[in-house]
Short mmCIF file of C-alpha atoms in Angstrom, two decimals:
data_model
loop_
_atom_site.label_atom_id
_atom_site.label_comp_id
_atom_site.label_asym_id
_atom_site.label_seq_id
_atom_site.Cartn_x
_atom_site.Cartn_y
_atom_site.Cartn_z
CA MET A 1 -0.13 -26.36 5.92
CA SER A 2 2.33 -28.80 4.37
CA ASP A 3 1.91 -27.90 0.72
CA LYS A 4 2.52 -24.21 0.02
CA ARG A 5 0.88 -24.57 -3.39
CA GLN A 6 -2.60 -24.79 -1.80
CA PHE A 7 -5.33 -22.16 -1.80
CA TYR A 8 -7.79 -21.30 0.97
CA ILE A 9 -11.36 -21.62 -0.37
CA ASP A 10 -14.60 -22.15 1.52
CA GLY A 11 -12.91 -22.68 4.87
CA ARG A 12 -10.36 -25.27 3.82
CA TRP A 13 -7.02 -25.59 2.09
CA THR A 14 -7.54 -26.89 -1.44
CA VAL A 15 -5.35 -28.04 -4.30
CA PRO A 16 -5.46 -25.79 -7.40
CA ALA A 17 -7.59 -26.93 -10.33
CA GLN A 18 -4.42 -27.32 -12.40
CA SER A 19 -0.72 -27.20 -11.56
CA ASN A 20 0.95 -23.99 -12.67
CA ASP A 21 4.02 -23.64 -10.50
CA PHE A 22 5.54 -20.23 -9.81
CA GLU A 23 8.84 -19.65 -8.03
CA VAL A 24 8.99 -17.03 -5.30
CA ILE A 25 12.46 -15.46 -5.31
CA ASP A 26 14.33 -14.16 -2.27
CA PRO A 27 15.55 -10.77 -3.57
CA SER A 28 18.63 -10.82 -1.34
CA THR A 29 19.97 -14.06 -2.81
CA GLU A 30 18.15 -14.45 -6.14
CA GLU A 31 17.34 -17.98 -4.98
CA VAL A 32 13.94 -19.70 -4.82
CA CYS A 33 12.46 -19.42 -1.32
CA ALA A 34 9.08 -21.04 -2.09
CA VAL A 35 7.00 -22.51 -4.89
CA ILE A 36 3.32 -21.65 -5.25
CA SER A 37 0.73 -22.39 -7.91
CA LEU A 38 -0.89 -19.64 -9.93
CA GLY A 39 -4.63 -20.11 -10.00
CA SER A 40 -6.88 -20.58 -13.00
CA ASP A 41 -10.31 -19.23 -13.89
CA ALA A 42 -11.76 -22.34 -12.23
CA ASP A 43 -10.03 -21.50 -8.93
CA ALA A 44 -11.30 -17.91 -9.07
CA GLU A 45 -14.79 -19.22 -9.85
CA ALA A 46 -14.74 -21.59 -6.89
CA ALA A 47 -13.60 -18.84 -4.52
CA VAL A 48 -16.24 -16.36 -5.70
CA ALA A 49 -18.95 -19.02 -5.41
CA ALA A 50 -17.87 -19.75 -1.83
CA ALA A 51 -17.93 -16.06 -0.95
CA ARG A 52 -21.37 -15.67 -2.53
CA ARG A 53 -22.79 -18.62 -0.56
CA ALA A 54 -21.43 -17.20 2.68
CA PHE A 55 -22.60 -13.64 2.13
CA ASP A 56 -26.23 -13.83 3.23
CA GLN A 57 -25.44 -15.26 6.65
CA TRP A 58 -22.26 -13.25 7.29
CA SER A 59 -23.85 -9.96 6.23
CA GLN A 60 -26.55 -10.43 8.89
CA THR A 61 -24.17 -11.05 11.78
CA SER A 62 -24.18 -8.49 14.56
CA LYS A 63 -21.42 -5.99 15.13
CA GLU A 64 -20.62 -7.82 18.37
CA GLU A 65 -20.16 -11.16 16.56
CA ARG A 66 -17.77 -9.62 14.07
CA LEU A 67 -15.85 -7.82 16.81
CA THR A 68 -15.32 -11.08 18.72
CA LEU A 69 -13.76 -12.74 15.69
CA LEU A 70 -11.65 -9.70 14.77
CA GLU A 71 -10.31 -9.45 18.31
CA LYS A 72 -9.36 -13.13 18.14
CA LEU A 73 -7.60 -12.46 14.82
CA GLN A 74 -5.71 -9.56 16.42
CA GLU A 75 -4.55 -11.83 19.25
CA ILE A 76 -3.33 -14.52 16.82
CA TYR A 77 -1.61 -11.97 14.57
CA ASN A 78 0.33 -10.57 17.50
CA GLU A 79 1.27 -14.05 18.76
CA ARG A 80 2.61 -15.04 15.32
CA SER A 81 4.27 -11.73 14.49
CA GLU A 82 7.76 -13.22 14.26
CA GLU A 83 6.55 -15.72 11.66
CA MET A 84 4.95 -12.89 9.73
CA ALA A 85 8.09 -10.76 9.81
CA ALA A 86 10.18 -13.68 8.53
CA ALA A 87 7.76 -14.32 5.66
CA ILE A 88 7.75 -10.66 4.59
CA SER A 89 11.53 -10.38 4.82
CA SER A 90 12.16 -13.45 2.66
CA GLU A 91 9.52 -12.74 0.00
CA MET A 92 10.10 -9.04 -0.69
CA GLY A 93 13.46 -8.23 0.89
CA ALA A 94 12.60 -6.01 3.84
CA PRO A 95 15.45 -6.10 6.39
CA VAL A 96 14.35 -8.12 9.41
CA ALA A 97 14.28 -5.08 11.70
CA LEU A 98 11.98 -3.23 9.30
CA ALA A 99 9.92 -6.39 8.74
CA ARG A 100 9.30 -6.74 12.48
CA THR A 101 8.47 -3.09 13.13
CA ALA A 102 7.01 -1.17 10.20
CA GLN A 103 6.02 -4.05 7.91
CA CYS A 104 4.47 -6.51 10.34
CA GLY A 105 3.65 -3.72 12.77
CA SER A 106 1.54 -1.84 10.26
CA GLY A 107 -0.77 -4.84 9.99
CA ALA A 108 -1.18 -5.03 13.77
CA ALA A 109 -1.88 -1.30 13.94
CA HIS A 110 -4.55 -1.45 11.23
CA ILE A 111 -6.33 -4.40 12.84
CA LYS A 112 -6.40 -2.51 16.14
CA SER A 113 -7.58 0.73 14.52
CA LEU A 114 -10.34 -0.93 12.49
CA ILE A 115 -11.60 -2.78 15.56
CA ARG A 116 -11.88 0.58 17.32
CA THR A 117 -13.66 2.04 14.28
CA LEU A 118 -16.16 -0.83 14.21
CA LYS A 119 -16.91 -0.50 17.93
CA ASN A 120 -17.87 3.15 17.47
CA TYR A 121 -19.68 2.85 14.13
CA GLU A 122 -23.46 3.08 13.86
CA PHE A 123 -24.84 1.16 10.90
CA GLU A 124 -28.35 2.61 11.30
CA LYS A 125 -28.93 6.33 11.75
CA PRO A 126 -31.91 8.70 11.59
CA LEU A 127 -31.90 11.05 8.62
CA GLY A 128 -32.66 13.99 10.87
CA PRO A 129 -35.34 15.66 13.03
CA HIS A 130 -37.01 17.04 9.90
CA ALA A 131 -37.85 13.48 8.77
CA PRO A 132 -38.44 11.35 11.87
CA ASP A 133 -39.69 8.33 9.87
CA ASN A 134 -36.57 8.17 7.66
CA ARG A 135 -33.61 5.93 8.46
CA ILE A 136 -30.24 5.62 6.76
CA LEU A 137 -28.84 2.09 6.73
CA HIS A 138 -25.21 1.25 5.99
CA GLU A 139 -25.02 -2.28 4.60
CA PRO A 140 -22.19 -4.48 3.26
CA VAL A 141 -21.57 -4.03 -0.45
CA GLY A 142 -21.33 -7.79 -1.08
CA VAL A 143 -18.62 -10.07 -2.45
CA CYS A 144 -15.31 -8.22 -2.75
CA ALA A 145 -12.19 -8.96 -4.80
CA LEU A 146 -9.16 -7.66 -2.89
CA ILE A 147 -5.95 -7.36 -4.89
CA THR A 148 -2.85 -6.40 -2.95
CA PRO A 149 0.77 -5.49 -3.84
CA TRP A 150 4.16 -6.81 -2.79
CA ASN A 151 5.76 -3.70 -1.29
CA TRP A 152 3.82 -3.43 2.01
CA PRO A 153 1.95 -6.75 2.02
CA MET A 154 0.37 -6.76 5.48
CA ASN A 155 -0.26 -3.04 5.47
CA GLN A 156 -2.50 -3.49 2.44
CA VAL A 157 -3.98 -6.89 3.28
CA THR A 158 -5.18 -5.78 6.71
CA LEU A 159 -6.51 -2.44 5.46
CA LYS A 160 -8.69 -4.27 2.95
CA VAL A 161 -9.53 -7.61 4.59
CA VAL A 162 -10.24 -6.34 8.10
CA ALA A 163 -12.35 -3.41 6.83
CA ALA A 164 -14.34 -5.77 4.59
CA LEU A 165 -14.85 -8.24 7.44
CA ALA A 166 -15.94 -5.44 9.77
CA ALA A 167 -18.45 -4.21 7.19
CA GLY A 168 -19.99 -7.67 6.81
CA CYS A 169 -18.63 -8.41 3.34
CA THR A 170 -17.25 -11.71 2.06
CA MET A 171 -14.16 -11.73 -0.09
CA VAL A 172 -11.52 -13.28 -2.29
CA LEU A 173 -7.96 -12.08 -1.68
CA LYS A 174 -5.43 -12.24 -4.50
CA PRO A 175 -2.05 -11.19 -3.14
CA SER A 176 0.88 -10.36 -5.37
CA GLU A 177 2.34 -13.55 -6.78
CA ILE A 178 5.79 -12.04 -6.14
CA ALA A 179 5.20 -11.90 -2.37
CA PRO A 180 2.39 -14.31 -1.44
CA LEU A 181 3.83 -16.02 1.64
CA SER A 182 2.69 -13.42 4.19
CA SER A 183 -0.85 -13.54 2.83
CA MET A 184 -0.92 -17.34 3.02
CA LEU A 185 0.18 -17.07 6.65
CA PHE A 186 -2.56 -14.48 7.21
CA ALA A 187 -5.07 -16.97 5.77
CA GLU A 188 -3.89 -19.47 8.39
CA MET A 189 -4.63 -16.86 11.04
CA ILE A 190 -8.14 -16.24 9.65
CA ASP A 191 -8.77 -19.97 9.78
CA GLN A 192 -7.37 -20.23 13.30
CA ALA A 193 -9.60 -17.36 14.47
CA GLY A 194 -12.69 -19.30 13.37
CA PHE A 195 -14.28 -17.12 10.69
CA PRO A 196 -17.13 -19.01 8.97
CA ALA A 197 -16.34 -20.95 5.79
CA GLY A 198 -16.46 -18.87 2.64
CA VAL A 199 -16.22 -15.47 4.33
CA PHE A 200 -12.53 -15.17 3.48
CA ASN A 201 -10.94 -16.93 0.52
CA LEU A 202 -7.43 -16.73 -0.94
CA VAL A 203 -6.37 -17.60 -4.47
CA ASN A 204 -2.83 -16.99 -5.71
CA GLY A 205 -2.42 -15.79 -9.26
CA ASP A 206 -1.18 -13.09 -11.57
CA GLY A 207 -3.06 -10.04 -12.78
CA VAL A 208 -3.73 -11.33 -16.27
CA GLY A 209 -5.15 -14.61 -14.96
CA VAL A 210 -6.88 -14.63 -11.59
CA GLY A 211 -6.87 -10.84 -11.36
CA SER A 212 -8.84 -10.42 -14.58
CA ALA A 213 -11.18 -13.28 -13.70
CA LEU A 214 -12.05 -11.61 -10.40
CA THR A 215 -12.35 -8.00 -11.53
CA GLY A 216 -14.69 -8.87 -14.40
CA HIS A 217 -16.72 -11.48 -12.54
CA PRO A 218 -20.48 -10.73 -12.49
CA GLU A 219 -20.82 -12.12 -8.94
CA VAL A 220 -18.15 -9.78 -7.55
CA ASP A 221 -19.75 -6.58 -6.26
CA MET A 222 -16.61 -4.59 -5.52
CA VAL A 223 -12.91 -4.52 -6.36
CA SER A 224 -10.36 -2.96 -4.03
CA PHE A 225 -6.94 -2.72 -5.67
CA THR A 226 -3.58 -1.34 -4.64
CA GLY A 227 -0.82 -1.18 -7.24
CA SER A 228 0.30 0.68 -10.31
CA THR A 229 -1.80 3.28 -12.09
CA ARG A 230 -1.43 1.28 -15.30
CA ALA A 231 -2.98 -1.79 -13.68
CA GLY A 232 -5.65 0.32 -12.00
CA ILE A 233 -6.78 1.63 -15.38
CA ALA A 234 -6.99 -1.91 -16.78
CA ILE A 235 -8.99 -3.11 -13.76
CA SER A 236 -11.44 -0.22 -14.07
CA LYS A 237 -12.05 -1.06 -17.72
CA ASN A 238 -12.52 -4.76 -16.99
CA ALA A 239 -14.95 -4.01 -14.16
CA ALA A 240 -16.99 -1.48 -16.13
CA ASP A 241 -19.29 -3.97 -17.87
CA THR A 242 -20.71 -5.11 -14.54
CA VAL A 243 -20.84 -1.59 -13.03
CA LYS A 244 -19.21 -2.79 -9.83
CA ARG A 245 -17.60 -0.46 -7.34
CA VAL A 246 -13.84 -0.07 -7.85
CA ALA A 247 -11.62 1.43 -5.14
CA LEU A 248 -8.08 2.21 -6.25
CA GLU A 249 -4.93 3.13 -4.32
CA LEU A 250 -2.31 3.75 -6.98
CA GLY A 251 1.06 5.37 -7.59
CA GLY A 252 2.61 8.56 -6.33
CA LYS A 253 5.37 11.08 -6.95
CA GLY A 254 5.35 12.95 -3.67
CA ALA A 255 6.74 16.46 -3.39
CA ASN A 256 8.64 17.38 -0.24
CA ILE A 257 8.73 21.19 -0.09
CA VAL A 258 11.67 22.37 2.00
CA PHE A 259 11.47 26.09 2.73
CA ALA A 260 14.49 28.10 3.84
CA ASP A 261 13.11 28.26 7.39
CA ALA A 262 12.81 24.46 7.72
CA ASP A 263 14.20 22.83 10.85
CA ASP A 264 17.79 21.57 10.84
CA LYS A 265 16.80 17.90 10.39
CA ALA A 266 14.33 18.43 7.55
CA VAL A 267 16.61 17.41 4.69
CA VAL A 268 18.05 14.39 6.51
CA ARG A 269 14.52 13.30 7.45
CA GLY A 270 13.34 13.67 3.86
CA VAL A 271 16.19 11.64 2.37
CA ARG A 272 15.77 8.82 4.87
CA HIS A 273 12.03 8.74 4.28
CA CYS A 274 12.60 8.52 0.53
CA PHE A 275 14.99 5.58 0.95
CA ASN A 276 12.84 3.73 3.51
CA ASN A 277 11.76 0.25 2.33
CA SER A 278 14.37 0.66 -0.43
CA GLY A 279 12.23 3.43 -1.90
CA GLN A 280 9.38 1.00 -2.62
CA SER A 281 6.52 3.06 -1.22
CA CYS A 282 3.85 4.86 -3.20
CA ASN A 283 3.85 7.71 -0.67
CA ALA A 284 7.63 8.22 -0.66
CA PRO A 285 8.81 11.87 -0.83
CA THR A 286 10.80 11.33 -4.02
CA ARG A 287 10.83 14.94 -5.28
CA MET A 288 12.58 17.27 -2.83
CA LEU A 289 11.75 20.88 -3.70
CA VAL A 290 14.22 23.20 -1.97
CA GLU A 291 14.11 26.99 -1.65
CA ARG A 292 17.03 28.53 -3.56
CA SER A 293 18.88 30.00 -0.56
CA LEU A 294 19.06 26.57 1.07
CA TYR A 295 19.53 24.58 -2.13
CA GLU A 296 23.27 23.85 -2.31
CA GLN A 297 23.43 23.06 1.39
CA ALA A 298 20.50 20.67 0.97
CA VAL A 299 22.17 18.95 -2.00
CA GLU A 300 25.36 18.48 0.02
CA THR A 301 23.41 17.08 2.99
CA ALA A 302 21.36 14.72 0.82
CA ALA A 303 24.48 13.38 -0.88
CA LYS A 304 26.10 12.78 2.50
CA VAL A 305 23.05 10.94 3.86
CA ALA A 306 22.89 8.78 0.73
CA SER A 307 26.58 7.88 0.95
CA GLN A 308 26.11 6.88 4.60
CA THR A 309 23.01 4.76 3.94
CA ALA A 310 24.00 1.14 4.38
CA VAL A 311 22.71 -1.49 1.95
CA ASP A 312 22.74 -5.17 2.88
CA ARG A 313 20.90 -8.46 2.80
CA ALA A 314 17.47 -8.67 4.37
CA GLU A 315 18.28 -11.40 6.89
CA LYS A 316 20.98 -9.29 8.58
CA GLU A 317 20.13 -7.33 11.71
CA GLY A 318 20.81 -3.61 11.75
CA ARG A 319 19.70 -0.34 10.23
CA HIS A 320 20.16 -0.71 6.50
CA ILE A 321 18.04 -0.85 3.38
CA GLY A 322 17.59 -4.15 1.60
CA PRO A 323 17.26 -5.08 -2.07
CA VAL A 324 14.43 -4.11 -4.35
CA VAL A 325 11.94 -6.86 -4.98
CA SER A 326 12.87 -8.37 -8.36
CA GLN A 327 15.08 -8.34 -11.43
CA ILE A 328 12.34 -6.53 -13.34
CA GLN A 329 12.19 -3.82 -10.69
CA PHE A 330 16.00 -3.53 -10.58
CA ASP A 331 16.20 -3.14 -14.36
CA LYS A 332 13.47 -0.49 -14.38
CA ILE A 333 15.27 1.56 -11.72
CA GLN A 334 18.60 1.28 -13.54
CA ALA A 335 16.97 2.48 -16.77
CA LEU A 336 15.48 5.51 -15.01
CA ILE A 337 18.81 6.39 -13.35
CA GLU A 338 20.45 6.21 -16.76
CA LYS A 339 17.71 8.40 -18.21
CA GLY A 340 18.29 10.95 -15.45
CA ILE A 341 21.98 11.13 -16.37
CA GLN A 342 21.22 11.40 -20.09
CA GLU A 343 18.72 14.22 -19.54
CA GLY A 344 21.30 16.31 -17.66
CA GLY A 345 20.66 15.60 -14.01
CA ARG A 346 23.64 16.14 -11.70
CA LEU A 347 24.37 12.82 -10.03
CA VAL A 348 25.65 13.63 -6.53
CA ALA A 349 25.35 10.17 -4.93
CA GLY A 350 24.88 6.58 -6.04
CA GLY A 351 24.19 5.88 -9.69
CA LEU A 352 24.22 2.85 -11.93
CA GLY A 353 25.15 -0.67 -10.83
CA LYS A 354 25.08 -2.49 -7.53
CA PRO A 355 26.82 -1.48 -4.29
CA GLU A 356 30.28 -2.97 -3.85
CA GLY A 357 30.19 -6.46 -2.36
CA LEU A 358 26.55 -7.06 -3.24
CA GLU A 359 26.83 -8.44 -6.74
CA THR A 360 24.19 -11.12 -6.01
CA GLY A 361 20.73 -9.82 -5.14
CA TYR A 362 18.69 -6.92 -6.49
CA PHE A 363 20.55 -4.18 -4.67
CA VAL A 364 20.42 -0.54 -5.79
CA LYS A 365 22.80 2.22 -4.76
CA PRO A 366 21.07 5.00 -2.76
CA THR A 367 20.99 7.68 -5.45
CA VAL A 368 20.51 11.45 -5.43
CA PHE A 369 20.05 13.72 -8.45
CA ALA A 370 20.41 17.50 -8.19
CA ASP A 371 19.63 20.27 -10.71
CA ILE A 372 16.48 18.49 -11.87
CA ASN A 373 13.57 20.26 -13.48
CA ASN A 374 10.06 18.93 -13.24
CA GLN A 375 9.87 17.97 -16.93
CA MET A 376 12.66 15.41 -16.72
CA THR A 377 11.63 11.76 -16.80
CA ILE A 378 13.22 11.11 -13.39
CA ALA A 379 10.93 13.78 -11.89
CA ARG A 380 7.74 12.56 -13.54
CA GLU A 381 7.80 8.75 -13.45
CA GLU A 382 7.43 6.72 -10.28
CA VAL A 383 10.85 5.08 -9.80
CA PHE A 384 9.95 2.83 -6.85
CA GLY A 385 13.54 2.58 -5.72
CA PRO A 386 15.99 4.50 -3.49
CA VAL A 387 16.30 7.45 -5.87
CA LEU A 388 15.76 11.09 -4.85
CA THR A 389 15.49 14.08 -7.18
CA ILE A 390 16.17 17.61 -5.89
CA ILE A 391 14.53 20.60 -7.60
CA PRO A 392 15.17 24.27 -6.70
CA PHE A 393 12.42 26.89 -6.35
CA ASP A 394 12.35 30.61 -5.65
CA THR A 395 8.86 31.43 -4.35
CA GLU A 396 6.02 29.78 -2.50
CA GLU A 397 3.85 30.02 -5.61
CA GLU A 398 6.50 28.27 -7.70
CA ALA A 399 6.86 25.49 -5.13
CA ILE A 400 3.12 24.84 -5.14
CA ALA A 401 3.02 24.86 -8.94
CA ILE A 402 5.88 22.35 -9.21
CA ALA A 403 4.39 20.11 -6.51
CA ASN A 404 1.01 20.01 -8.29
CA ASP A 405 2.52 19.54 -11.76
CA THR A 406 2.19 15.74 -11.77
CA PRO A 407 -0.49 13.25 -12.78
CA TYR A 408 -0.27 11.85 -9.25
CA GLY A 409 -1.62 13.22 -5.99
CA LEU A 410 -1.00 10.83 -3.10
CA THR A 411 1.19 12.36 -0.38
CA ASP A 412 3.02 15.69 -0.23
CA TYR A 413 5.26 17.02 2.52
CA ILE A 414 5.98 20.51 3.86
CA GLN A 415 9.01 21.61 5.91
CA THR A 416 8.76 25.06 7.49
CA GLN A 417 8.66 26.55 10.97
CA ASP A 418 6.05 29.09 9.85
CA SER A 419 2.76 27.44 10.86
CA ALA A 420 0.63 29.87 8.88
CA LYS A 421 2.63 29.17 5.71
CA ALA A 422 2.43 25.43 6.32
CA ALA A 423 -1.36 25.55 6.61
CA ARG A 424 -1.66 27.84 3.58
CA VAL A 425 0.43 25.56 1.38
CA ALA A 426 -1.24 22.38 2.68
CA ARG A 427 -4.63 23.68 1.53
CA ARG A 428 -3.35 24.25 -2.01
CA LEU A 429 -1.54 20.95 -2.57
CA ARG A 430 -3.55 18.59 -4.76
CA ALA A 431 -2.87 15.46 -2.75
CA GLY A 432 -4.91 13.15 -0.56
CA MET A 433 -2.44 13.45 2.31
CA VAL A 434 -0.07 16.19 3.48
CA GLN A 435 2.48 15.75 6.27
CA ILE A 436 4.10 18.76 7.91
CA ASN A 437 7.53 18.71 9.55
CA GLY A 438 7.71 14.93 9.83
CA ALA A 439 4.41 14.48 11.68
CA SER A 440 2.88 11.07 10.98
CA LEU A 441 -0.75 10.50 10.12
CA GLY A 442 -2.80 9.37 13.10
CA ALA A 443 -4.34 5.91 13.44
CA GLY A 444 -7.48 5.75 11.34
CA ALA A 445 -6.58 8.69 9.11
CA PRO A 446 -7.78 8.14 5.50
CA PHE A 447 -5.06 6.84 3.17
CA GLY A 448 -5.58 7.61 -0.52
CA GLY A 449 -4.97 10.13 -3.24
CA TYR A 450 -6.22 12.53 -5.88
CA LYS A 451 -5.95 12.27 -9.67
CA GLN A 452 -4.12 9.18 -10.96
CA SER A 453 -3.18 8.17 -7.43
CA GLY A 454 -6.61 6.63 -7.05
CA ASN A 455 -10.14 7.20 -5.85
CA GLY A 456 -10.64 5.29 -2.60
CA ARG A 457 -9.67 5.82 1.02
CA GLU A 458 -8.37 3.17 3.39
CA GLY A 459 -8.20 3.14 7.17
CA GLY A 460 -10.62 4.21 9.88
CA ILE A 461 -14.20 5.19 9.15
CA TRP A 462 -13.41 6.00 5.50
CA GLY A 463 -11.93 2.56 4.96
CA LEU A 464 -14.95 0.88 6.54
CA GLU A 465 -17.41 2.93 4.50
CA ASP A 466 -15.63 1.99 1.26
CA PHE A 467 -17.18 -1.46 1.81
CA LEU A 468 -20.70 -0.23 2.67
CA GLU A 469 -23.76 0.63 0.61
CA VAL A 470 -26.13 3.39 1.76
CA LYS A 471 -29.86 2.64 1.90
CA ALA A 472 -32.58 5.22 2.64
CA VAL A 473 -35.77 3.88 4.23
CA SER A 474 -38.94 5.97 4.72
CA GLY A 475 -41.93 5.11 6.90
CA TRP A 476 -39.72 3.64 9.63
CA GLY A 477 -41.92 3.02 12.68
#
């Protein structure tokens, strides 16, 4: 693909209907690393029309046909993983080591997991022995608009695209205009794998333009969106007139409850998890709730970990965090750090400004606030940067109350060596995911949240079924 301003529509690379150049900025250098074109309503219309034309035939393909193509895609993705890592690193600032492992690796893991899910999934099932002539059919929902963010590009693209392909849906992908290069490379892989024309389409654009055109389009049957809660609300309103399905994976303000009997590495683990990907993860444990008897020790440990967390440019090898994605994101984080200071938080590490020696690039100091209460702005708003707030608690009941006192409900964390307490607290946390003592979610576990963190689930059988309709048929012979 010689011209990076092209879109992938109806099985071929096409020139946008009108030129509307957009510069993609390398966050480590603040320099332009690519130029794309933002699409127009006409580009969105062409992509939806292609997906609609392809739907009837693709939706009737067998599970075996879809598996063959997905397995080919998996092979190509793995072969071109170094290209993918480089694209992610340059567009959104993930250090190359993180880009190779967690960033690119998450895409490979989701493709593998969804292939396994499809192999084991039955699209036609009997209702039950009480109604032997009744069948339940699971059928593709139709044409899907998939809108993905910049922070974990291949994690989100593969969770949506591969699940939709497995279900028999056709689609239009609109990646974040801030970090589109990895998705354009993924489109090359789809083309290389040999998916039929029109099944997968990609149009670059912003939310106001292409995003709105897709989410309100009468020929789009479903929207799957990952991003901010504010944008999710706007998408839901725009989609309401056509009563299409809307699956949302939105923001978070995860509580990490550290009890006095937590293991020795719990605080260090929590701080590092918060700072991972420069804090740009919706499921980051950004509120550390610490039992009073352990509190001062935890604050001291967190400050030490933050001071020892290296920050450097994305292209450098090594274990460090990179920049945040943009000037807008940097300014937002700085404003929230300043607000935390103004509201009386005790700044024990980091703070305002850039780390020494990194004056160019959107670099943020790893920052820790202590003596925070849950009503402070820094404890309520999603910062999306390497900023941790530490809040003391006295009782289990108080910890649960603080953890649940948020409009979000994505991922919470529990640190205790008392397994009965861990299970008891996990049941009461109002979050879609709970991780105990650093244990990771298994492949195919449902990813999604409660409340303003969204309403869909991605990954595994739940992610596949997000893209399926349910049909009841009686009188089945």
